[in-house]
Short mmCIF file of C-alpha atoms in Angstrom, two decimals:
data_model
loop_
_atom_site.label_atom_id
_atom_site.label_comp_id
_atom_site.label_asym_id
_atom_site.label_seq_id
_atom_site.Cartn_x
_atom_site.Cartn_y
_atom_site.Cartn_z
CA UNK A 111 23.72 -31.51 8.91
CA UNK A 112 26.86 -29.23 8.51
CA UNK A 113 27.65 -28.01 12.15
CA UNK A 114 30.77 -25.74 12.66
CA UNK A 115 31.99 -24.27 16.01
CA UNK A 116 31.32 -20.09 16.49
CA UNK A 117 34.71 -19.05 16.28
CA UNK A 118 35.30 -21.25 13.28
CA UNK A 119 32.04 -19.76 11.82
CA UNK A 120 33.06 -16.42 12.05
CA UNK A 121 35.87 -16.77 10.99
CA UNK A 122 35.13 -19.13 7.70
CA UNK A 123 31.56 -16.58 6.83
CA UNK A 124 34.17 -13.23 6.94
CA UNK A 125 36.85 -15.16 4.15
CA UNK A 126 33.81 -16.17 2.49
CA UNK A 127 32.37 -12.54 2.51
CA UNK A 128 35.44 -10.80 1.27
CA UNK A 129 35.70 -13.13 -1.48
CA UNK A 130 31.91 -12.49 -2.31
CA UNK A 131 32.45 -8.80 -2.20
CA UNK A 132 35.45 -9.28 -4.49
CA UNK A 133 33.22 -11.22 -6.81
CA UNK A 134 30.38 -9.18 -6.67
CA UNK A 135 33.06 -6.03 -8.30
CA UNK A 136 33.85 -8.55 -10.71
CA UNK A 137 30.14 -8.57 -12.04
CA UNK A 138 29.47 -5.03 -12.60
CA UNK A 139 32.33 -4.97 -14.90
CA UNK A 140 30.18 -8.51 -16.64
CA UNK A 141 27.77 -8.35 -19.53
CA UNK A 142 25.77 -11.32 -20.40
CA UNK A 143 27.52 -13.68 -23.13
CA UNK A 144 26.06 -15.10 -26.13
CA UNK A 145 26.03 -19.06 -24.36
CA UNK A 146 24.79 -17.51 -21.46
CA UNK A 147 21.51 -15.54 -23.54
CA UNK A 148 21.00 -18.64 -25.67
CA UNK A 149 20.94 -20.29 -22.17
CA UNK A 150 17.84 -17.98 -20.80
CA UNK A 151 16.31 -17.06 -23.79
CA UNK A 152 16.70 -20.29 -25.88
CA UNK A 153 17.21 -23.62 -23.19
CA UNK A 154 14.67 -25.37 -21.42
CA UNK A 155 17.18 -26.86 -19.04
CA UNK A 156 18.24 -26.74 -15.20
CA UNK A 157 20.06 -23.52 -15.77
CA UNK A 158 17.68 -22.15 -17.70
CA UNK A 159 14.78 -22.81 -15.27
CA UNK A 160 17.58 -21.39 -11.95
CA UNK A 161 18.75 -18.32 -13.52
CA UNK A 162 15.01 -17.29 -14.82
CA UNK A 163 13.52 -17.68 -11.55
CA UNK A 164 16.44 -15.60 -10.15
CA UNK A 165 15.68 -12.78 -12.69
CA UNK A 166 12.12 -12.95 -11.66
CA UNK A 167 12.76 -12.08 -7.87
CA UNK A 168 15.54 -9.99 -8.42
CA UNK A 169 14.93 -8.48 -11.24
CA UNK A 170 16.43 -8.91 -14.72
CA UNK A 171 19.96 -7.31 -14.43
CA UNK A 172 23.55 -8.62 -14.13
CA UNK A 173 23.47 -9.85 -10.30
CA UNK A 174 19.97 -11.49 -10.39
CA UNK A 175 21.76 -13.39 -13.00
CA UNK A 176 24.74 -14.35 -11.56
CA UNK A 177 23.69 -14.90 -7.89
CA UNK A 178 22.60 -18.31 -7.56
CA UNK A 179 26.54 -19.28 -8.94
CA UNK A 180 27.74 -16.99 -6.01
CA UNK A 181 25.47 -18.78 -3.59
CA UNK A 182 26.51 -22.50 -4.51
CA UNK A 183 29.93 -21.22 -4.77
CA UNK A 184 29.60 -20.17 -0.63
CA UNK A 185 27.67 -23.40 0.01
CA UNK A 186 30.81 -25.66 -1.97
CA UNK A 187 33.54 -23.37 -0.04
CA UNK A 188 31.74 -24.55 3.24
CA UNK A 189 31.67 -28.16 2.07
CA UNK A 190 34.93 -28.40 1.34
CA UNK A 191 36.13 -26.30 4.82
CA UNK A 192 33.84 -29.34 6.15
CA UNK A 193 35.30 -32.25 4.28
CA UNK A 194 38.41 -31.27 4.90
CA UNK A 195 38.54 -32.21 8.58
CA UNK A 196 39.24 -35.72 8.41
CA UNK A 197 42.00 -34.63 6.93
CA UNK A 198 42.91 -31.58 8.16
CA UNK A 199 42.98 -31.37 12.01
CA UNK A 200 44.17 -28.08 12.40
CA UNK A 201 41.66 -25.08 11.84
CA UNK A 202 44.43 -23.05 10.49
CA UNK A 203 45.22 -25.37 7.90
CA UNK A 204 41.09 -26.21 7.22
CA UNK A 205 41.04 -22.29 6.78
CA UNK A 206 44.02 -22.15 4.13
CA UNK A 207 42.29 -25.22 2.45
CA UNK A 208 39.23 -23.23 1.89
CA UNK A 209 41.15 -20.21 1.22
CA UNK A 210 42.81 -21.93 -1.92
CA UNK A 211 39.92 -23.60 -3.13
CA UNK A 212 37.65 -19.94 -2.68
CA UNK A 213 40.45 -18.27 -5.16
CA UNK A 214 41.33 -21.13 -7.65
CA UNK A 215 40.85 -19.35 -11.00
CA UNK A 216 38.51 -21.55 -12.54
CA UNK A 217 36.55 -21.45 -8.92
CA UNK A 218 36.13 -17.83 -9.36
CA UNK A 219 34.92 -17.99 -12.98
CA UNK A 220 32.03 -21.05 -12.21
CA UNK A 221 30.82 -18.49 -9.33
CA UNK A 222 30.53 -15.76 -12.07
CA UNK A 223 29.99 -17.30 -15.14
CA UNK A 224 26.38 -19.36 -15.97
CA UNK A 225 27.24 -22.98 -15.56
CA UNK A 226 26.98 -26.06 -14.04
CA UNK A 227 30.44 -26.57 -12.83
CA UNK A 228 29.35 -25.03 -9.31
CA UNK A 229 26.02 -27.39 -8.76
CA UNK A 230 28.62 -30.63 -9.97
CA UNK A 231 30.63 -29.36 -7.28
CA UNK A 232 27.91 -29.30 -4.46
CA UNK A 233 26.28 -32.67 -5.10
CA UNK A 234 30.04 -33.99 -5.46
CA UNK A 235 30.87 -32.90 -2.32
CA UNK A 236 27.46 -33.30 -0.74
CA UNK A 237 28.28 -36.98 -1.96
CA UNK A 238 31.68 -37.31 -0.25
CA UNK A 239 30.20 -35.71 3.06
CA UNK A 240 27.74 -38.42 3.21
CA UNK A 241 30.68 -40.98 2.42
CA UNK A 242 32.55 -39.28 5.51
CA UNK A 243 29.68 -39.76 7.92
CA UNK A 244 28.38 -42.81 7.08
CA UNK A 245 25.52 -42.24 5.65
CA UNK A 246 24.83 -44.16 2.71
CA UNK A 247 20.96 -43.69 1.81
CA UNK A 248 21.63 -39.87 1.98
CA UNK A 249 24.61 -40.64 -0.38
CA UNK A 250 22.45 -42.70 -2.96
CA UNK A 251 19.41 -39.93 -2.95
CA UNK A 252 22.61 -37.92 -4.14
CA UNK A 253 23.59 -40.29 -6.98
CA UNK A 254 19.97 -40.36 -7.49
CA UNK A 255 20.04 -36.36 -8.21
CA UNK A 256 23.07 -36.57 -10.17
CA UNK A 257 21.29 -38.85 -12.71
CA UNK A 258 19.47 -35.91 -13.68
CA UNK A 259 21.55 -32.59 -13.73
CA UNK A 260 25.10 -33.64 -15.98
CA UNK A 261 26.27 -36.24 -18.04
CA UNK A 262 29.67 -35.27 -16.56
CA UNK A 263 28.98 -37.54 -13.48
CA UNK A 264 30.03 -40.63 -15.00
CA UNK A 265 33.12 -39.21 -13.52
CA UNK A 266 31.97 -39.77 -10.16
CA UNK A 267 30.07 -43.11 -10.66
CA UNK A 268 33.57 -44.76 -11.90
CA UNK A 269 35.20 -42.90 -9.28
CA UNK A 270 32.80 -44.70 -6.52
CA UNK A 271 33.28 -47.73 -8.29
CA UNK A 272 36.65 -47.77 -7.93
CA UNK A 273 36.49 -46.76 -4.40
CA UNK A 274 34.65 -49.75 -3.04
CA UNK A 275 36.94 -52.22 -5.39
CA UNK A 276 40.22 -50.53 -3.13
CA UNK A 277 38.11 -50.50 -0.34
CA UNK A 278 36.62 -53.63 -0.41
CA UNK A 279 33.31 -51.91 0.17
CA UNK A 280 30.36 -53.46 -1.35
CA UNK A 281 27.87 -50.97 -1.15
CA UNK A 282 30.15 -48.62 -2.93
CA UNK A 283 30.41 -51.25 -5.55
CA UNK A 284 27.32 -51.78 -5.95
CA UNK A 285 26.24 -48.40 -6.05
CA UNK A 286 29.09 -47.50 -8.90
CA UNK A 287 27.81 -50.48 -11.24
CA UNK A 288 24.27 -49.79 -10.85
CA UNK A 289 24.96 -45.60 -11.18
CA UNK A 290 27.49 -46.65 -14.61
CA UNK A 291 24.69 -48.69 -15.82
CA UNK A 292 21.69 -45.92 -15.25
CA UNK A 293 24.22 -42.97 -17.40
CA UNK A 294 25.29 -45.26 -20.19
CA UNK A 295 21.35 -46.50 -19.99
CA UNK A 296 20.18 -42.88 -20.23
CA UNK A 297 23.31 -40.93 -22.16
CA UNK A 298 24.60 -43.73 -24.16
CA UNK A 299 28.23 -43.93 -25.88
CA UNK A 300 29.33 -41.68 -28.40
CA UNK A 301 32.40 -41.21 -29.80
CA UNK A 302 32.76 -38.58 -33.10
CA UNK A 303 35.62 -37.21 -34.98
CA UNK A 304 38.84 -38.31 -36.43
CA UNK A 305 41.45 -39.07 -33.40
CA UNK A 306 43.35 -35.94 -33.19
CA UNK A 307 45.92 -35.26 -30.24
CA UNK A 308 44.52 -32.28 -28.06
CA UNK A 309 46.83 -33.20 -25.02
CA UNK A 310 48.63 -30.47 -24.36
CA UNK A 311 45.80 -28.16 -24.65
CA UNK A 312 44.15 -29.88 -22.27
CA UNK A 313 46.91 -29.30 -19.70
CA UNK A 314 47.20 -25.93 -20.60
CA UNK A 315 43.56 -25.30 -19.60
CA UNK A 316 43.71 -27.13 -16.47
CA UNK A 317 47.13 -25.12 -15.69
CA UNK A 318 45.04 -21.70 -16.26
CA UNK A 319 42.18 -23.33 -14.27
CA UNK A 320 44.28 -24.38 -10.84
CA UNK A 321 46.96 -21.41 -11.69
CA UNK A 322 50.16 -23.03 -13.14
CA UNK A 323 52.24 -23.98 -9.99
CA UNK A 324 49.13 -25.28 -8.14
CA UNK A 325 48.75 -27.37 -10.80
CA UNK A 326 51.76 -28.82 -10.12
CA UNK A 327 51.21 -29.34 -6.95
CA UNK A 328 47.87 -31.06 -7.80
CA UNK A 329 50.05 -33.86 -9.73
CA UNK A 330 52.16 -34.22 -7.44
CA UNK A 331 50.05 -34.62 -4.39
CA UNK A 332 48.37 -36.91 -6.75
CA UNK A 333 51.60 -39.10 -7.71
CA UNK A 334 52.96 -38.88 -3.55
CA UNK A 335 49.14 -40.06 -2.46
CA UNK A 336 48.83 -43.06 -5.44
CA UNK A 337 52.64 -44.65 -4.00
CA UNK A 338 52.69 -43.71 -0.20
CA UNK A 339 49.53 -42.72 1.12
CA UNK A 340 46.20 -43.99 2.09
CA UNK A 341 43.72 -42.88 -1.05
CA UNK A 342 40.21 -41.44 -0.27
CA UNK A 343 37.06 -41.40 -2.24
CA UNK A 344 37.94 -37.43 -3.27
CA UNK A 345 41.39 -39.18 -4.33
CA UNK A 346 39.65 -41.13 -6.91
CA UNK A 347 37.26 -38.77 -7.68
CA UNK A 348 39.50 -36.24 -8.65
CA UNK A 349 42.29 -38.93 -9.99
CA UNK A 350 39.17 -40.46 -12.33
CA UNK A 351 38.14 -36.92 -13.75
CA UNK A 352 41.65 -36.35 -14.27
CA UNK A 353 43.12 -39.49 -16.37
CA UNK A 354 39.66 -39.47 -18.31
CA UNK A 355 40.07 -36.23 -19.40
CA UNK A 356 43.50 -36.23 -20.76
CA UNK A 357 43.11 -40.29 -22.06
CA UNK A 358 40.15 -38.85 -24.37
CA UNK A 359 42.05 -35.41 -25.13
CA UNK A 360 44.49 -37.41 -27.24
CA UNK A 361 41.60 -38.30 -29.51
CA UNK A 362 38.81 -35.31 -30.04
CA UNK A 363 38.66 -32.16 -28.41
CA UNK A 364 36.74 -32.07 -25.30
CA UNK A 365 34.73 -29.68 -23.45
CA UNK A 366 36.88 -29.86 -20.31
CA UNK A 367 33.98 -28.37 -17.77
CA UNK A 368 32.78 -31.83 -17.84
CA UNK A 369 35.95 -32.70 -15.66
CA UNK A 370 37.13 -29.87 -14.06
CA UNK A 371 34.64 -29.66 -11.68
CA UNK A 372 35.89 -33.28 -10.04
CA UNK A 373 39.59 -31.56 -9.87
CA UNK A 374 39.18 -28.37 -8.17
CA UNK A 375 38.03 -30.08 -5.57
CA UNK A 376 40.99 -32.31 -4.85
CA UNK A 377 42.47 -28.75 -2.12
CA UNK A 378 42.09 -30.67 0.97
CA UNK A 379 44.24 -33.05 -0.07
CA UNK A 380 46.70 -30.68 -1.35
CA UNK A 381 46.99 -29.05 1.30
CA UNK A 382 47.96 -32.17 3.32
CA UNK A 383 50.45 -33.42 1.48
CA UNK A 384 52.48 -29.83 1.19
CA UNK A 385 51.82 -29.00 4.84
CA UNK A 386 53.17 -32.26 5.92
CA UNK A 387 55.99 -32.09 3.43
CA UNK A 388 56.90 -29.07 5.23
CA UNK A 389 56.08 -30.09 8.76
CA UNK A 390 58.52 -33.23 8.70
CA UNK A 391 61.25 -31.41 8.21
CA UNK A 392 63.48 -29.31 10.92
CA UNK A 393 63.44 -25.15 10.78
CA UNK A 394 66.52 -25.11 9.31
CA UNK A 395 65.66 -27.25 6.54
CA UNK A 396 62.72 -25.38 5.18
CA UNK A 397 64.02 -22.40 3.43
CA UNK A 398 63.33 -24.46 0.27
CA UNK A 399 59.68 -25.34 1.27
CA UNK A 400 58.69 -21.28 2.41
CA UNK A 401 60.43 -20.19 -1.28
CA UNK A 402 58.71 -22.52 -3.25
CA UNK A 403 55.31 -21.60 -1.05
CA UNK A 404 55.65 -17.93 -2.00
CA UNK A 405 56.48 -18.64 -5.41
CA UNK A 406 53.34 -20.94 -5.62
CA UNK A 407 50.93 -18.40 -3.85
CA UNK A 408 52.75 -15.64 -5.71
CA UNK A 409 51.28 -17.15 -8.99
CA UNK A 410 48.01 -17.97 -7.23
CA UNK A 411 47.50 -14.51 -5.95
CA UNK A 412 48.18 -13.14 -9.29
CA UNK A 413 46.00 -15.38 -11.28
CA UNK A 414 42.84 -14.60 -8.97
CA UNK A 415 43.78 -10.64 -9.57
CA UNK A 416 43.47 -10.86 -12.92
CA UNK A 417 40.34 -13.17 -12.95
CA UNK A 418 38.81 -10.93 -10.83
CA UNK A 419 40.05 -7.19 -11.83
CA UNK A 420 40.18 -8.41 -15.44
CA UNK A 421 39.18 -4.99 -16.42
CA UNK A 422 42.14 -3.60 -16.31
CA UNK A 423 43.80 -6.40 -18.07
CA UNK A 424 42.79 -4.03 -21.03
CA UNK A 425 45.21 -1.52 -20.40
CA UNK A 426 48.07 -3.92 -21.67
CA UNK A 427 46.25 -5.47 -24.62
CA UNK A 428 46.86 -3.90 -28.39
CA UNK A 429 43.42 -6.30 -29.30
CA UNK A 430 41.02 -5.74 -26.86
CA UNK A 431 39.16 -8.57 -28.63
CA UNK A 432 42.12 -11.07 -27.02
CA UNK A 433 40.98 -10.19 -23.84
CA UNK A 434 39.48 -13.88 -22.08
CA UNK A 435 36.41 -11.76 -20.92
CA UNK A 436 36.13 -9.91 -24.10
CA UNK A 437 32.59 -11.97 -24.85
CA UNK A 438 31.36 -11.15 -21.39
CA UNK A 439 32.04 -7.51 -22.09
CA UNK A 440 30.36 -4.40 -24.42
CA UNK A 441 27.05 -5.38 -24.50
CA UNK A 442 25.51 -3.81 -20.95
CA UNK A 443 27.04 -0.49 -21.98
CA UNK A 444 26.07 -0.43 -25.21
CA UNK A 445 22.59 -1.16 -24.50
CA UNK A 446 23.05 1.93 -22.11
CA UNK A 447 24.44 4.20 -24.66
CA UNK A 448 22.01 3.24 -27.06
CA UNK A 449 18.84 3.87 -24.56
CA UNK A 450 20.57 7.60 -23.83
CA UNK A 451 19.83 8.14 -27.95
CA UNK A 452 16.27 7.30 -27.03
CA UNK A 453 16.86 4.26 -29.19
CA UNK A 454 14.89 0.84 -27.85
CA UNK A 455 14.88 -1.91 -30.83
CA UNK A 456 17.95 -1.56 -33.50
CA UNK A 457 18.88 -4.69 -36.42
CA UNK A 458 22.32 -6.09 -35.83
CA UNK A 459 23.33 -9.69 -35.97
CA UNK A 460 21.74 -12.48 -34.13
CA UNK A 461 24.44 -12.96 -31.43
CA UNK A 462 24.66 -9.35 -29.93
CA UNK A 463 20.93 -8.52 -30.56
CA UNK A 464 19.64 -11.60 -28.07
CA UNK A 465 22.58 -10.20 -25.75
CA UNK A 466 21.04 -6.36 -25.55
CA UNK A 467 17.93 -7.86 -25.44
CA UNK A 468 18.75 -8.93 -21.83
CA UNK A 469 18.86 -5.02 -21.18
CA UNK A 470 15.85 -4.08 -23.13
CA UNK A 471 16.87 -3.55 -26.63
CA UNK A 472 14.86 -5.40 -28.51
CA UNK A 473 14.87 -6.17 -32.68
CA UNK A 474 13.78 -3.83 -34.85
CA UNK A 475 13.87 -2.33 -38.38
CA UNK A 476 14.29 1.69 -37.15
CA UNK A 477 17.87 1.65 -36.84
CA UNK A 478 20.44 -0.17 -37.92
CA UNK A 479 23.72 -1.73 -35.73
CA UNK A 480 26.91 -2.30 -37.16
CA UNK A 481 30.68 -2.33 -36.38
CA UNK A 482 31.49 -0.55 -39.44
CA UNK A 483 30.32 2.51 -41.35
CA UNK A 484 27.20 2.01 -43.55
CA UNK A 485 27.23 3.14 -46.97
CA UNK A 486 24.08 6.50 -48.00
CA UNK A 487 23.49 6.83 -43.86
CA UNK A 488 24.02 9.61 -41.30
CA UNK A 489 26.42 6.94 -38.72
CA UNK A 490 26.85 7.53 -35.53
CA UNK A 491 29.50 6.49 -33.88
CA UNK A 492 29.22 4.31 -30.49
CA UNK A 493 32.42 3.95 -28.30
CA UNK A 494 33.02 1.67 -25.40
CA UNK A 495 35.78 3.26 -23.84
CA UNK A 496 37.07 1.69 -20.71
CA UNK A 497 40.46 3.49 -18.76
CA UNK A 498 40.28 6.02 -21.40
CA UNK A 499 41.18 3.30 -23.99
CA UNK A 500 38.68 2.27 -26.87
CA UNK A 501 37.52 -1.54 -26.42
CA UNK A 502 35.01 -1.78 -29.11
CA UNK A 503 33.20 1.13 -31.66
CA UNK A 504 29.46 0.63 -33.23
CA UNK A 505 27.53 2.43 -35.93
CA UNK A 506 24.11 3.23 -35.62
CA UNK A 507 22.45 4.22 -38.73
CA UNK A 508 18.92 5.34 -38.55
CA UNK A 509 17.28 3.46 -41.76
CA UNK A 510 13.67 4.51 -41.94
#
């Protein structure tokens, strides 16, 4: 199905190695979150049923948990190298494309992070590949599939919908009604909470998500495509997931990884319209374009650095607890320091005890887990020290 040329291969599985090798450091630094244990311990779901068969083969540990986002985030990066090409007809700028997209801030978190954004993201794209190629009954078993794993694809079922309306296409329309009809069939409507204006935090997270000056880009690449250019299915995909999200924001808070997903995506087309802003123009005119492109990869490049070498983000921080990946931190080495006490079960609240149970510490009445000193006991003190600076200090009391 997805054919690429050798030297294009190569070239396209080494950027996709060193970004899964740069990854792969940012995951020993991980501990498993609280979401993320309720998720294997407590769900029933898709993700649940994905990342505990991953544990089973690999064994249950930090990686085995984490590597079936790495692995849809390699099979989205080639997906997006390969839906670029219609419009993209340079390798060089197919390669930047997937370049962009590989170290898009929010990109690097769905590989890393237990979620859904990165299987939205395949059967979105798998979807638009099919669209490319003509091949509509592999495109509807995709909508088909969709039905099942996210109530966020209502995005893309408007989005088609849409699409064959500007298109004139009728099998697009007809698929978008009939795909609107199943979700709102299956998910229903529901609206809750007093309107309340959450616009501007909704920007801000989509600024943190693209990195701020790509996200600029992404409206205006959005903007120059709706008034001069020819607009794509992606176009409205992204477009859709885009307008929805901030339209609702201004009434209830939202969880925005319901529409993310649908924007990250839009690269390709990013990538087009800057390259042929640039291109149109004579030599001497594009000192303006090659400042604002190292200003804009400046940001980029500094963004993915701190996604992915967030650890030493805590060497600036008075409040290590302010750290972003502060909840995806602690509990792996305490569980280690606690098992070099010969301690295996300790009481401490719900939220961190199903988080060391992950690394065999399991509940018990022994010992006793706190963050501060307990009153009659013999404590002993636990420090997480990271860079020689303290991130977080436990008491364990023995209690019987």
């Amino acid at each position: 199905m997805i054919k690429l040329r050798t030297n294009e291969r190569v070239l396209l599985f080494i950027l996709i190695f060193l970004n899964l090798a740069l990854l792969s450091f940012s995951i020993s630094s991980l501990s498993i979150s609280y979401d993320e244990a309720k998720i294997y311990y407590e769900s029933s779901g898709f993700l649940h049923n994905v990342i505990t068969f991953s544990t089973r083969v690999f064994g249950q540990n930090d990686y085995a948990l984490r590597l079936p986002f790495l692995f849809i985030h390699s099979l989205n990066t080639i997906l997006i190298y390969k839906i670029s090409k219609p419009m993209l007809r340079k390798q060089i700028d197919r390669m930047i494309c997937a370049t962009l997209y590989m170290y898009l801030p929010g990109v690097l978190a769905s590989a890393t992070v237990v979620n859904e954004a990165g299987f939205i993201i395949f059967l979105t794209l798998l979807f638009i590949f099919f669209e490319q190629n003509k091949m509509p009954l592999k495109g509807v078993f995709t909508l088909i599939a969709t039905l099942f794993l996210s109530e966020s694809f209502i995005n893309l079922y408007i989005a088609v919908l849409l699409f064959g309306l500007y298109k004139k296409d009728k099998n697009c329309k007809i698929s978008g009604v009939i795909f609107c009809l199943l979700w709102f069939y299956m998910q229903g409507i529901e609206t809750y909470g007093k309107p309340k204006g959450h616009f501007i935090d909704a920007l801000g997270v989509f600024a943190a998500v693209f990195s701020p000056l790509v996200f600029l880009c992404f409206i205006y690449s959005a903007y120059r495509i709706w008034i001069k250019e020819e607009k794509n299915l992606l176009w409205f995909i992204s477009i859709t997931a885009f307008f929805f999200a901030l339209g609702l924001s201004m009434r209830q808070k939202l969880s925005l990884e319901l529409f993310l997903p649908y924007c990250v995506i839009f690269m390709p087309l990013i990538v087009k319209v800057m390259l042929n802003s640039y291109r149109v123009r004579l030599p001497m005119f594009r000192t303006k374009h090659k400042i604002a492109a190292v200003l804009i990869l400046s940001t980029l490049f500094l963004n993915s650095l701190a996604s992915i070498f967030h650890t030493f983000l805590y060497l600036f921080l008075d409040k290590p607890q302010s750290h972003f990946a502060y909840k995806y931190d602690v509990a792996k080495e305490l569980s280690d320091r606690l098992k070099k006490f010969g301690i295996s079960s300790v009481k401490t609240s719900k939220e961190l005890a199903l988080r060391l149970k992950f690394y065999g510490i399991s509940s018990g009445d022994e010992y006793e887990l706190n963050k501060f000193k307990k009153q009659n006991c013999e404590n002993k003190a636990i420090r997480i020290v990271k860079f020689k600076k303290m991130i977080d200090r436990y008491y364990i009391c023995k209690i019987k």
